Amino acid sequence: MHVTDAPDVRRVSVLKATGLIEASIDPAYDTGHGSYRLAQAALVVCITEEGHAEIDRLRGRDGIDASSRKASKAKNLEPLDYLRAIERSAFPLRVEDRQEIGCIEALKQAGFVDAVISPALAWKDAGGEPQELAVIKRITPFGRAQLARGATK
């Protein structure tokens, strides 16, 4: 499903950040000036196992068993798990790991963190392979509210 309406793109970002859907969100960089802009479009690929389990839970049915959830989470770092992991970090926080930067991008699009993510650049001492850099400035009040909701479950 292709989404272009700004509120819907934000909803897709939140659902992606919470691990309920797989989605591709357009790059959020204005390459002419190097500044950040809000994403204008998103492509929803699928509902994740966690998403289906949440739908089943909301419908009053027991969804996926715990072992299936653990196996699927072991494959990828989930953005909300990453948010919990950095909750008590000292900010600004510099991140170079690609998987973590993917989480940061999802969290930023969802409005959970204030962060700057550089495009992939070939650093002089990196052996020529392009590397990204992210700097998380803070967890936003919206992100802190999400963490508080997760703590009460």
Coordinates of N, CA, C and O in Angstrom, one line a residue:
M1 N 0.8 -1.2 0.0 CA 0.0 0.0 0.0 C 0.9 1.2 0.0 O 1.8 1.4 0.8
H2 N 0.7 2.2 -0.9 CA 1.4 3.4 -1.0 C 0.7 4.5 -0.3 O -0.5 4.7 -0.6
V3 N 1.4 5.2 0.6 CA 0.7 6.3 1.4 C 1.4 7.6 1.1 O 2.7 7.7 1.1
T4 N 0.6 8.7 0.8 CA 1.2 10.0 0.5 C 0.7 11.1 1.4 O 1.2 12.2 1.5
D5 N -0.5 10.8 2.1 CA -1.0 11.9 3.0 C -0.2 12.0 4.2 O 0.2 11.0 4.9
A6 N 0.2 13.2 4.6 CA 1.2 13.5 5.7 C 0.7 12.8 7.0 O 1.6 12.1 7.6
P7 N -0.5 12.9 7.4 CA -0.9 12.2 8.7 C -0.8 10.7 8.6 O -0.4 10.0 9.5
D8 N -1.1 10.1 7.4 CA -1.0 8.7 7.2 C 0.5 8.2 7.2 O 0.8 7.2 7.7
V9 N 1.4 9.1 6.6 CA 2.8 8.7 6.6 C 3.3 8.7 8.0 O 4.1 7.8 8.4
R10 N 2.9 9.6 8.8 CA 3.3 9.6 10.2 C 2.7 8.3 10.9 O 3.5 7.7 11.7
R11 N 1.5 8.0 10.7 CA 1.0 6.7 11.3 C 1.8 5.5 10.8 O 2.0 4.6 11.7
V12 N 2.1 5.5 9.6 CA 3.0 4.4 9.1 C 4.3 4.3 9.8 O 4.8 3.3 10.2
S13 N 4.9 5.5 10.0 CA 6.1 5.6 10.8 C 6.0 5.1 12.2 O 6.9 4.4 12.7
V14 N 4.9 5.4 12.9 CA 4.7 4.9 14.2 C 4.5 3.4 14.2 O 5.1 2.7 15.0
L15 N 3.7 2.9 13.3 CA 3.5 1.5 13.2 C 4.8 0.7 12.9 O 5.1 -0.4 13.4
K16 N 5.6 1.3 12.0 CA 6.9 0.7 11.7 C 7.8 0.7 13.0 O 8.5 -0.2 13.3
A17 N 7.8 1.9 13.6 CA 8.7 2.0 14.8 C 8.3 1.0 15.9 O 9.1 0.6 16.7
T18 N 7.0 0.7 16.0 CA 6.5 -0.2 17.1 C 6.6 -1.6 16.6 O 6.3 -2.5 17.4
G19 N 7.1 -1.9 15.4 CA 7.3 -3.2 14.9 C 6.1 -3.9 14.4 O 6.0 -5.1 14.3
L20 N 5.0 -3.2 14.2 CA 3.7 -3.8 13.8 C 3.6 -4.0 12.3 O 2.8 -4.8 11.9
I21 N 4.4 -3.2 11.5 CA 4.3 -3.4 10.1 C 5.8 -3.3 9.6 O 6.7 -2.8 10.2
E22 N 6.0 -3.8 8.3 CA 7.2 -3.5 7.6 C 6.8 -2.5 6.6 O 5.8 -2.6 5.9
A23 N 7.6 -1.4 6.5 CA 7.3 -0.3 5.5 C 8.6 0.3 5.1 O 9.6 0.3 5.8
S24 N 8.6 0.9 3.9 CA 9.7 1.7 3.4 C 9.2 3.1 3.4 O 8.2 3.5 2.8
I25 N 10.0 4.0 4.1 CA 9.6 5.4 4.1 C 10.6 6.2 3.3 O 11.8 6.0 3.4
D26 N 10.1 7.1 2.5 CA 11.0 7.8 1.5 C 12.1 8.5 2.3 O 12.0 8.9 3.5
P27 N 13.3 8.7 1.7 CA 14.4 9.4 2.3 C 14.0 10.8 2.8 O 13.2 11.5 2.1
A28 N 14.4 11.2 4.0 CA 14.0 12.4 4.6 C 15.1 13.5 4.5 O 15.3 14.2 5.4
Y29 N 15.8 13.6 3.4 CA 16.8 14.5 3.2 C 16.6 15.4 2.0 O 16.2 14.9 1.0
D30 N 16.8 16.7 2.2 CA 16.8 17.6 1.0 C 18.3 17.6 0.6 O 19.1 18.3 1.2
T31 N 18.6 16.9 -0.5 CA 20.0 16.8 -0.9 C 20.6 18.1 -1.4 O 21.8 18.2 -1.4
G32 N 19.8 19.0 -1.7 CA 20.3 20.3 -2.2 C 20.9 21.1 -1.0 O 21.9 21.8 -1.2
H33 N 20.3 21.0 0.2 CA 20.8 21.8 1.3 C 21.3 21.0 2.5 O 21.8 21.5 3.4
G34 N 21.1 19.7 2.4 CA 21.6 18.8 3.4 C 20.7 18.9 4.7 O 21.1 18.4 5.7
S35 N 19.6 19.5 4.6 CA 18.7 19.6 5.8 C 17.6 18.5 5.8 O 17.3 17.9 4.8
Y36 N 17.1 18.3 6.9 CA 16.0 17.3 7.1 C 14.7 17.9 6.8 O 14.4 19.0 7.0
R37 N 13.9 17.0 6.2 CA 12.5 17.3 5.9 C 11.6 16.1 6.3 O 12.1 15.0 6.3
L38 N 10.3 16.3 6.5 CA 9.5 15.2 6.8 C 9.3 14.4 5.6 O 9.2 14.9 4.5
A39 N 9.1 13.1 5.8 CA 8.9 12.1 4.7 C 7.6 12.5 4.0 O 6.6 12.8 4.7
Q40 N 7.6 12.3 2.7 CA 6.4 12.6 1.9 C 5.6 11.4 1.5 O 4.5 11.5 1.1
A41 N 6.2 10.2 1.6 CA 5.5 9.0 1.1 C 6.1 7.8 1.9 O 7.2 7.8 2.4
A42 N 5.2 6.8 1.9 CA 5.6 5.5 2.5 C 5.0 4.4 1.8 O 3.9 4.5 1.2
L43 N 5.7 3.2 1.8 CA 5.1 2.0 1.1 C 5.0 1.0 2.2 O 6.1 0.5 2.8
V44 N 3.8 0.6 2.5 CA 3.6 -0.5 3.5 C 3.8 -1.8 2.8 O 3.1 -2.1 1.8
V45 N 4.7 -2.6 3.3 CA 5.0 -3.9 2.7 C 4.1 -5.0 3.3 O 3.5 -5.8 2.5
C46 N 4.1 -5.1 4.6 CA 3.2 -6.2 5.2 C 3.0 -5.9 6.7 O 3.7 -5.0 7.3
I47 N 2.1 -6.6 7.3 CA 1.9 -6.6 8.7 C 2.8 -7.7 9.3 O 2.8 -8.8 8.8
T48 N 3.6 -7.3 10.3 CA 4.5 -8.3 10.9 C 3.7 -9.3 11.8 O 2.5 -9.2 12.1
E49 N 4.4 -10.3 12.2 CA 3.8 -11.3 13.2 C 3.3 -10.6 14.4 O 2.2 -10.9 14.9
E50 N 4.1 -9.6 14.9 CA 3.7 -8.9 16.1 C 2.5 -8.1 15.8 O 1.6 -7.9 16.7
G51 N 2.4 -7.5 14.6 CA 1.2 -6.8 14.2 C -0.1 -7.7 14.2 O -1.1 -7.3 14.7
H52 N 0.1 -8.9 13.6 CA -1.0 -9.8 13.6 C -1.4 -10.2 15.0 O -2.6 -10.3 15.3
A53 N -0.4 -10.4 15.8 CA -0.7 -10.8 17.2 C -1.4 -9.6 17.9 O -2.4 -9.9 18.7
E54 N -1.1 -8.4 17.7 CA -1.7 -7.3 18.3 C -3.2 -7.2 17.8 O -4.1 -6.9 18.6
I55 N -3.4 -7.4 16.5 CA -4.8 -7.4 15.9 C -5.6 -8.5 16.6 O -6.7 -8.2 17.0
D56 N -5.0 -9.7 16.7 CA -5.7 -10.8 17.4 C -6.0 -10.4 18.9 O -7.1 -10.7 19.4
R57 N -5.0 -9.8 19.6 CA -5.2 -9.4 21.0 C -6.4 -8.4 21.1 O -7.3 -8.5 21.9
L58 N -6.4 -7.4 20.1 CA -7.5 -6.4 20.2 C -8.9 -7.0 19.9 O -9.9 -6.5 20.3
R59 N -8.9 -8.1 19.1 CA -10.1 -8.8 18.7 C -10.5 -9.8 19.8 O -11.5 -10.5 19.7
G60 N -9.7 -9.9 20.9 CA -10.0 -10.8 22.0 C -9.5 -12.3 21.7 O -9.9 -13.2 22.4
R61 N -8.6 -12.5 20.7 CA -8.1 -13.8 20.5 C -6.6 -13.8 20.9 O -6.0 -12.8 20.8
D62 N -6.2 -15.0 21.3 CA -4.7 -15.2 21.6 C -4.0 -15.4 20.2 O -4.3 -16.3 19.5
G63 N -3.1 -14.5 19.9 CA -2.4 -14.6 18.7 C -1.2 -15.6 18.7 O -1.4 -16.7 18.9
I64 N 0.0 -15.1 18.4 CA 1.1 -15.9 18.3 C 1.7 -16.3 19.6 O 1.7 -15.5 20.6
D65 N 2.2 -17.5 19.8 CA 2.8 -17.9 21.0 C 4.1 -17.1 21.3 O 4.7 -16.6 20.4
A66 N 4.6 -17.1 22.5 CA 5.7 -16.4 22.9 C 7.0 -16.8 22.2 O 7.9 -16.0 21.9
S67 N 7.2 -18.1 22.0 CA 8.4 -18.6 21.3 C 8.5 -18.1 19.9 O 9.6 -17.8 19.4
S68 N 7.4 -18.0 19.2 CA 7.4 -17.4 17.8 C 7.8 -15.9 17.8 O 8.5 -15.5 17.0
R69 N 7.3 -15.2 18.8 CA 7.6 -13.8 18.9 C 9.1 -13.6 19.2 O 9.7 -12.8 18.6
K70 N 9.6 -14.4 20.1 CA 11.1 -14.3 20.4 C 11.9 -14.6 19.2 O 12.9 -14.0 18.9
A71 N 11.5 -15.6 18.4 CA 12.3 -16.0 17.2 C 12.3 -14.9 16.2 O 13.3 -14.6 15.6
S72 N 11.1 -14.2 16.0 CA 11.1 -13.2 15.0 C 11.8 -11.9 15.5 O 12.4 -11.2 14.7
K73 N 11.8 -11.7 16.8 CA 12.6 -10.5 17.3 C 14.1 -10.8 17.3 O 14.8 -9.8 17.2
A74 N 14.5 -12.0 17.4 CA 15.9 -12.3 17.3 C 16.5 -12.0 16.0 O 17.7 -11.7 15.9
K75 N 15.7 -12.0 14.9 CA 16.2 -11.7 13.6 C 16.6 -10.2 13.4 O 17.6 -9.9 12.7
N76 N 15.8 -9.3 13.9 CA 16.1 -7.9 13.7 C 16.0 -7.1 15.0 O 15.2 -7.5 15.9
L77 N 16.7 -6.0 15.1 CA 16.6 -5.1 16.2 C 15.4 -4.3 16.0 O 15.2 -3.7 15.0
E78 N 14.5 -4.3 17.0 CA 13.2 -3.6 16.9 C 13.4 -2.1 17.4 O 14.1 -1.9 18.4
P79 N 12.8 -1.1 16.7 CA 13.0 0.2 17.1 C 12.6 0.5 18.5 O 13.3 1.2 19.2
L80 N 11.5 0.0 19.0 CA 11.1 0.3 20.4 C 12.0 -0.4 21.4 O 12.2 0.2 22.5
D81 N 12.6 -1.6 21.1 CA 13.5 -2.2 21.9 C 14.8 -1.3 22.0 O 15.4 -1.1 23.1
Y82 N 15.2 -0.7 20.9 CA 16.3 0.2 20.8 C 16.0 1.4 21.7 O 16.9 1.9 22.4
L83 N 14.8 2.0 21.5 CA 14.4 3.1 22.3 C 14.5 2.8 23.8 O 15.1 3.7 24.6
R84 N 14.1 1.7 24.2 CA 14.2 1.3 25.7 C 15.7 1.2 26.1 O 16.1 1.5 27.2
A85 N 16.5 0.7 25.1 CA 17.9 0.5 25.4 C 18.7 1.8 25.6 O 19.6 1.9 26.4
I86 N 18.2 2.9 24.9 CA 18.9 4.2 25.0 C 18.2 5.1 26.0 O 18.6 6.2 26.2
E87 N 17.2 4.6 26.6 CA 16.3 5.5 27.5 C 17.1 6.3 28.5 O 16.9 7.5 28.8
R88 N 18.1 5.7 29.1 CA 18.9 6.4 30.2 C 20.3 6.8 29.7 O 21.2 7.1 30.5
S89 N 20.5 6.9 28.4 CA 21.8 7.3 27.8 C 22.0 8.8 28.0 O 21.1 9.5 28.1
A90 N 23.3 9.1 27.9 CA 23.7 10.6 27.9 C 23.6 11.1 26.5 O 24.1 10.4 25.6
F91 N 22.9 12.1 26.3 CA 22.7 12.7 25.0 C 23.5 14.0 24.8 O 23.7 14.7 25.8
P92 N 24.0 14.3 23.7 CA 23.8 13.6 22.4 C 24.5 12.3 22.4 O 25.6 12.1 23.0
L93 N 23.9 11.3 21.6 CA 24.4 10.0 21.5 C 24.8 9.7 20.0 O 24.0 9.9 19.1
R94 N 26.1 9.4 19.8 CA 26.6 9.2 18.5 C 26.5 7.7 18.1 O 27.0 6.8 18.9
V95 N 26.0 7.4 17.0 CA 25.7 6.0 16.6 C 26.3 5.7 15.2 O 26.0 6.5 14.3
E96 N 27.0 4.7 15.0 CA 27.6 4.3 13.6 C 27.1 3.0 13.1 O 27.2 2.7 11.9
D97 N 26.5 2.2 14.0 CA 26.0 0.8 13.6 C 24.8 1.0 12.6 O 23.8 1.6 12.9
R98 N 24.8 0.3 11.5 CA 23.8 0.4 10.4 C 22.4 0.0 11.0 O 21.4 0.6 10.7
Q99 N 22.4 -1.1 11.7 CA 21.1 -1.6 12.2 C 20.5 -0.7 13.2 O 19.3 -0.4 13.2
E100 N 21.3 -0.1 14.1 CA 20.9 0.9 15.0 C 20.4 2.1 14.3 O 19.4 2.7 14.7
I101 N 21.1 2.6 13.3 CA 20.7 3.7 12.5 C 19.3 3.5 11.9 O 18.5 4.4 11.8
G102 N 19.1 2.3 11.4 CA 17.8 2.0 10.9 C 16.7 2.2 11.9 O 15.6 2.7 11.6
C103 N 17.0 1.8 13.2 CA 16.0 2.0 14.3 C 15.8 3.5 14.5 O 14.7 3.9 14.7
I104 N 16.9 4.2 14.5 CA 16.9 5.6 14.8 C 16.0 6.3 13.7 O 15.2 7.2 14.1
E105 N 16.2 5.9 12.5 CA 15.4 6.5 11.4 C 13.9 6.3 11.6 O 13.1 7.2 11.5
A106 N 13.6 5.1 12.0 CA 12.2 4.8 12.2 C 11.6 5.5 13.4 O 10.5 6.1 13.4
L107 N 12.4 5.6 14.5 CA 12.0 6.4 15.7 C 11.9 7.9 15.4 O 11.0 8.5 15.9
K108 N 12.8 8.4 14.6 CA 12.7 9.8 14.2 C 11.5 10.1 13.4 O 10.8 11.1 13.7
Q109 N 11.2 9.2 12.4 CA 10.0 9.4 11.6 C 8.7 9.3 12.5 O 7.8 10.0 12.2
A110 N 8.8 8.5 13.5 CA 7.6 8.4 14.4 C 7.5 9.5 15.4 O 6.5 9.7 16.1
G111 N 8.5 10.4 15.5 CA 8.5 11.5 16.4 C 9.0 11.1 17.8 O 8.8 11.9 18.7
F112 N 9.6 9.9 17.9 CA 10.1 9.5 19.3 C 11.4 10.0 19.7 O 11.7 10.1 20.9
V113 N 12.3 10.4 18.7 CA 13.6 11.0 19.0 C 13.9 12.2 18.1 O 13.3 12.3 17.0
D114 N 14.7 13.1 18.6 CA 15.3 14.1 17.8 C 16.7 13.6 17.4 O 17.5 13.4 18.3
A115 N 16.9 13.5 16.1 CA 18.2 12.9 15.7 C 18.6 13.5 14.3 O 17.7 13.9 13.6
V116 N 19.9 13.5 14.1 CA 20.4 13.9 12.8 C 21.1 12.6 12.2 O 21.9 12.0 12.9
I117 N 20.7 12.3 11.0 CA 21.3 11.1 10.3 C 22.0 11.6 9.1 O 21.3 12.1 8.2
S118 N 23.3 11.3 9.0 CA 24.0 11.7 7.8 C 23.8 10.7 6.7 O 23.5 9.5 7.0
P119 N 23.8 11.1 5.4 CA 23.8 10.1 4.4 C 25.0 9.3 4.4 O 26.0 9.7 5.0
A120 N 25.0 8.1 3.7 CA 26.1 7.3 3.7 C 27.3 8.0 3.0 O 27.1 8.4 1.8
L121 N 28.4 8.1 3.7 CA 29.5 8.8 3.1 C 30.7 7.9 3.3 O 30.8 7.1 4.2
A122 N 31.7 7.9 2.3 CA 32.9 7.2 2.5 C 33.9 8.0 3.3 O 34.4 9.0 2.9
W123 N 34.1 7.5 4.5 CA 35.0 8.2 5.4 C 36.4 7.9 5.0 O 36.7 6.8 4.5
K124 N 37.4 8.8 5.2 CA 38.7 8.7 4.7 C 39.4 7.4 5.3 O 40.1 6.7 4.6
D125 N 39.2 7.1 6.6 CA 39.8 6.0 7.2 C 39.0 4.8 7.3 O 39.3 3.8 7.9
A126 N 37.9 4.7 6.5 CA 37.0 3.6 6.6 C 37.2 2.5 5.6 O 36.5 1.6 5.5
G127 N 38.3 2.7 4.8 CA 38.5 1.7 3.8 C 37.7 1.8 2.6 O 37.5 0.9 1.8
G128 N 37.0 2.9 2.4 CA 36.2 3.2 1.2 C 34.8 2.8 1.3 O 34.0 3.1 0.4
E129 N 34.4 2.0 2.2 CA 33.0 1.5 2.3 C 32.1 2.7 2.9 O 32.5 3.2 4.0
P130 N 31.0 3.0 2.3 CA 30.2 4.1 2.8 C 29.7 3.8 4.2 O 29.3 2.7 4.5
Q131 N 29.7 4.8 5.1 CA 29.2 4.6 6.4 C 28.3 5.8 6.8 O 28.5 6.9 6.3
E132 N 27.2 5.5 7.5 CA 26.3 6.5 8.0 C 26.7 6.8 9.4 O 27.4 6.1 10.1
L133 N 26.2 8.0 9.9 CA 26.4 8.4 11.2 C 25.1 9.0 11.7 O 24.5 9.8 10.9
A134 N 24.7 8.7 12.9 CA 23.5 9.3 13.5 C 23.9 9.9 14.8 O 24.7 9.4 15.5
V135 N 23.3 11.0 15.1 CA 23.4 11.6 16.4 C 22.0 11.9 17.0 O 21.2 12.6 16.4
I136 N 21.8 11.2 18.1 CA 20.5 11.3 18.8 C 20.6 12.5 19.8 O 21.4 12.4 20.7
K137 N 19.8 13.5 19.6 CA 19.9 14.7 20.5 C 19.1 14.4 21.8 O 19.6 14.9 22.8
R138 N 18.0 13.8 21.6 CA 17.1 13.5 22.8 C 16.0 12.6 22.4 O 15.7 12.4 21.3
I139 N 15.4 12.0 23.5 CA 14.1 11.3 23.3 C 13.0 12.4 23.5 O 13.1 13.1 24.5
T140 N 12.1 12.5 22.6 CA 11.1 13.5 22.6 C 10.1 13.2 23.7 O 10.0 12.0 24.2
P141 N 9.2 14.1 24.1 CA 8.1 13.8 25.1 C 7.2 12.7 24.5 O 6.8 11.9 25.3
F142 N 7.0 12.7 23.2 CA 6.2 11.7 22.6 C 6.9 10.3 22.8 O 6.2 9.3 23.1
G143 N 8.2 10.3 22.6 CA 8.9 9.0 22.8 C 8.9 8.6 24.3 O 8.8 7.4 24.6
R144 N 9.0 9.6 25.2 CA 9.0 9.2 26.6 C 7.6 8.7 27.0 O 7.5 7.8 27.8
A145 N 6.6 9.3 26.4 CA 5.2 8.7 26.7 C 5.1 7.3 26.1 O 4.4 6.5 26.8
Q146 N 5.7 7.0 25.0 CA 5.6 5.6 24.5 C 6.4 4.7 25.4 O 5.9 3.6 25.7
L147 N 7.5 5.1 25.9 CA 8.2 4.3 26.9 C 7.4 4.1 28.2 O 7.4 2.9 28.7
A148 N 6.7 5.1 28.6 CA 5.9 4.9 29.8 C 4.7 4.0 29.6 O 4.4 3.2 30.4
R149 N 4.1 4.0 28.4 CA 3.0 3.1 28.0 C 3.6 1.7 28.0 O 2.9 0.7 28.5
G150 N 4.8 1.5 27.5 CA 5.4 0.1 27.4 C 5.7 -0.4 28.8 O 5.6 -1.6 29.0
A151 N 6.0 0.5 29.7 CA 6.4 0.0 31.1 C 5.2 -0.4 31.9 O 5.3 -1.2 32.8
T152 N 4.0 0.0 31.5 CA 2.8 -0.4 32.2 C 2.2 -1.6 31.7 O 1.2 -2.1 32.3
K153 N 2.7 -2.2 30.6 CA 2.1 -3.4 30.0 C 2.7 -4.6 30.7 O 3.7 -4.7 31.2

